[in-house]
Amino acid sequence: MNTTHTTLREREAPEATTDAVDGPAHRCPECEGHLARDEERGETVCEDCGLVVDEDQIDPGPEWRAYDAAEREQKRRVGPPSTKLMHDEGLSTKIDWRNTDTNGRTLSSRKRRQMHRLRRLDSTSKANPSKARTLQPALKEVSRMGSALGLPDHVRETASVIFRRAHDEDLVRGRSIEGVATAALYAAARQADIPRTADEMERVSRVDVKEFQRTYRYISRELGLEIRPVDPDTYVDRFISDLGLSSEVERCARTLLSAAREQGLHSGKKPTSMAAGAIYAAGVLTNEKVTQEEVSEVTDVTKVTIRKRYPELVEAVDPGETPCAAL
DNA sequence: CATTCGTGAAGACGAAT
DNA sequence: ATTCGATTTCACGAATG
């Protein structure tokens, strides 16, 4: 029963003698600095310059190491993990159709009736046609998009749970499965404080922003999902990294944002707008060249909006005091 | 020439009615 | 369901270097 799983799981993690096998893949391509894995965000970032190197990685194998057969036997966990990403959560039971017990003897009529009942229950829970036909493609979509966006597994799982709940409450009726799946993933990412922008979602989804945003609002309200407005700060590291700017600029941008928050400047504005404005302002303040065009490009915020926001951000810090510049 | 800056019209959204 | 106010976007042109 377990032969396929063991061959898959027995792969050893590569030897940890870092210096010997230290290829270019373990160094930051920008500054040769050390790379650190951020499991929370599903990213690998350079400790020195903050560059996000690889947003979605391949599973390198088991997280444990074994030095002999006995130890391997102890540590190995057989079978795939249970997951919300499969319509039956990766757990399934099979009931033989034959009316015989494990020794091949025929069952009593009492037992036969019981087995008949069990079979019926088993098949309805597993192959409920309408439910599984909705759930399977939906969870496949969630998985595909989540992976394309570099979101960690736990986000995809909560997205799946959200979709299930929506489905249980009959909220999918009349809406496209893809739309609800996209909305669920969007919600899950925000709940986990690893938000993706609406435009980022659209790039990997089969439905347009308008549809999934509408759907998102609907299921969010109906299911009572508690989702706070996105803190612009959560976008800063990603945008800074995409723009290839220094940690100097990043610190400055964060300073501006927190100063703006103090004065309630965040309310009513799109979080990405604030982040974009702060980053551009930070670029000017630290004399690091960034054009509005470039910032607009990676943040999906128009140049006009950046122009509108960044003077307010500069105003927000103490007049006279320039915590960012000092160059 | 590239970049920044300002404007009016238009669309979308949340809140209030 | 409609209205209202604020925000964002688009398309343009002007100013700046």
GROMACS .gro file of C-alpha atoms in nm, chain A residues 19-132:
model
  114
   19ASP     CA    1   3.018   2.596   0.171
   20ALA     CA    2   3.101   2.297  -0.044
   21VAL     CA    3   2.788   2.293  -0.255
   22ASP     CA    4   2.723   2.663  -0.226
   23GLY     CA    5   2.626   2.746  -0.581
   24PRO     CA    6   2.508   3.080  -0.714
   25ALA     CA    7   2.155   2.976  -0.622
   26HIS     CA    8   2.231   3.027  -0.253
   27ARG     CA    9   2.364   3.379  -0.298
   28CYS     CA   10   2.181   3.696  -0.380
   29PRO     CA   11   2.227   3.767  -0.752
   30GLU     CA   12   2.242   4.139  -0.676
   31CYS     CA   13   2.482   4.177  -0.389
   32GLU     CA   14   2.609   3.826  -0.315
   33GLY     CA   15   2.451   3.849   0.030
   34HIS     CA   16   2.304   3.564   0.228
   35LEU     CA   17   1.957   3.450   0.142
   36ALA     CA   18   1.696   3.384   0.406
   37ARG     CA   19   1.377   3.191   0.366
   38ASP     CA   20   1.058   3.359   0.481
   39GLU     CA   21   0.812   3.074   0.523
   40GLU     CA   22   0.536   3.309   0.627
   41ARG     CA   23   0.536   3.490   0.298
   42GLY     CA   24   0.658   3.206   0.083
   43GLU     CA   25   0.950   3.415  -0.032
   44THR     CA   26   1.326   3.399  -0.029
   45VAL     CA   27   1.481   3.732   0.051
   46CYS     CA   28   1.837   3.861   0.062
   47GLU     CA   29   1.936   3.958   0.414
   48ASP     CA   30   2.154   4.241   0.290
   49CYS     CA   31   1.964   4.419   0.016
   50GLY     CA   32   1.614   4.286   0.071
   51LEU     CA   33   1.575   4.158  -0.283
   52VAL     CA   34   1.304   3.899  -0.315
   53VAL     CA   35   1.475   3.628  -0.511
   54ASP     CA   36   1.223   3.353  -0.553
   55GLU     CA   37   0.862   3.387  -0.461
   56ASP     CA   38   0.754   3.029  -0.502
   57GLN     CA   39   0.989   2.744  -0.446
   58ILE     CA   40   0.979   2.375  -0.513
   59ASP     CA   41   0.947   2.143  -0.217
   60PRO     CA   42   1.305   2.025  -0.158
   61GLY     CA   43   1.196   1.702   0.009
   62PRO     CA   44   1.141   1.595   0.369
   63GLU     CA   45   1.232   1.845   0.638
   64TRP     CA   46   1.396   1.576   0.851
   65ARG     CA   47   1.718   1.386   0.804
   66ALA     CA   48   1.789   1.026   0.888
   67TYR     CA   49   2.127   0.861   0.921
   68ASP     CA   50   2.036   0.494   0.907
   69ALA     CA   51   1.748   0.269   0.822
   70ALA     CA   52   1.622   0.247   1.180
   71GLU     CA   53   1.604   0.620   1.218
   72ARG     CA   54   1.437   0.654   0.882
   73GLU     CA   55   1.175   0.405   0.993
   74GLN     CA   56   1.106   0.614   1.301
   75LYS     CA   57   1.079   0.949   1.137
   76ARG     CA   58   0.898   0.859   0.821
   77ARG     CA   59   0.534   0.945   0.813
   78VAL     CA   60   0.360   0.736   0.555
   79GLY     CA   61   0.096   0.868   0.322
   80PRO     CA   62   0.012   1.205   0.184
   81PRO     CA   63  -0.082   1.479   0.429
   82SER     CA   64  -0.445   1.556   0.486
   83THR     CA   65  -0.532   1.871   0.301
   84LYS     CA   66  -0.829   2.095   0.241
   85LEU     CA   67  -0.709   2.131  -0.114
   86MET     CA   68  -0.875   1.807  -0.218
   87HIS     CA   69  -1.248   1.776  -0.224
   88ASP     CA   70  -1.235   1.488   0.025
   89GLU     CA   71  -0.943   1.640   0.216
   90GLY     CA   72  -0.712   1.366   0.094
   91LEU     CA   73  -0.887   1.107   0.302
   92SER     CA   74  -1.094   0.841   0.141
   93THR     CA   75  -1.234   0.502   0.228
   94LYS     CA   76  -1.299   0.215   0.000
   95ILE     CA   77  -1.569  -0.040   0.069
   96ASP     CA   78  -1.551  -0.359  -0.129
   97TRP     CA   79  -1.861  -0.449  -0.327
   98ARG     CA   80  -1.830  -0.821  -0.249
   99ASN     CA   81  -2.046  -0.954   0.029
  100THR     CA   82  -1.762  -1.149   0.188
  101ASP     CA   83  -1.543  -1.077   0.485
  102THR     CA   84  -1.165  -1.053   0.472
  103ASN     CA   85  -1.136  -1.429   0.487
  104GLY     CA   86  -1.365  -1.477   0.190
  105ARG     CA   87  -1.658  -1.607   0.389
  106THR     CA   88  -2.000  -1.482   0.287
  107LEU     CA   89  -2.170  -1.248   0.531
  108SER     CA   90  -2.487  -1.302   0.719
  109SER     CA   91  -2.793  -1.128   0.579
  110ARG     CA   92  -2.785  -0.892   0.876
  111LYS     CA   93  -2.428  -0.791   0.797
  112ARG     CA   94  -2.513  -0.767   0.429
  113ARG     CA   95  -2.784  -0.512   0.495
  114GLN     CA   96  -2.547  -0.315   0.711
  115MET     CA   97  -2.280  -0.310   0.444
  116HIS     CA   98  -2.532  -0.200   0.188
  117ARG     CA   99  -2.621   0.098   0.404
  118LEU     CA  100  -2.256   0.187   0.462
  119ARG     CA  101  -2.182   0.175   0.092
  120ARG     CA  102  -2.460   0.415   0.021
  121LEU     CA  103  -2.341   0.661   0.285
  122ASP     CA  104  -1.984   0.629   0.166
  123SER     CA  105  -2.067   0.707  -0.195
  124THR     CA  106  -2.289   1.003  -0.116
  125SER     CA  107  -2.024   1.172   0.094
  126LYS     CA  108  -1.751   1.111  -0.161
  127ALA     CA  109  -1.920   1.140  -0.492
  128ASN     CA  110  -2.212   1.367  -0.424
  129PRO     CA  111  -2.222   1.466  -0.787
  130SER     CA  112  -2.328   1.827  -0.758
  131LYS     CA  113  -2.099   1.901  -0.467
  132ALA     CA  114  -1.786   1.731  -0.592
   0.00000   0.00000   0.00000
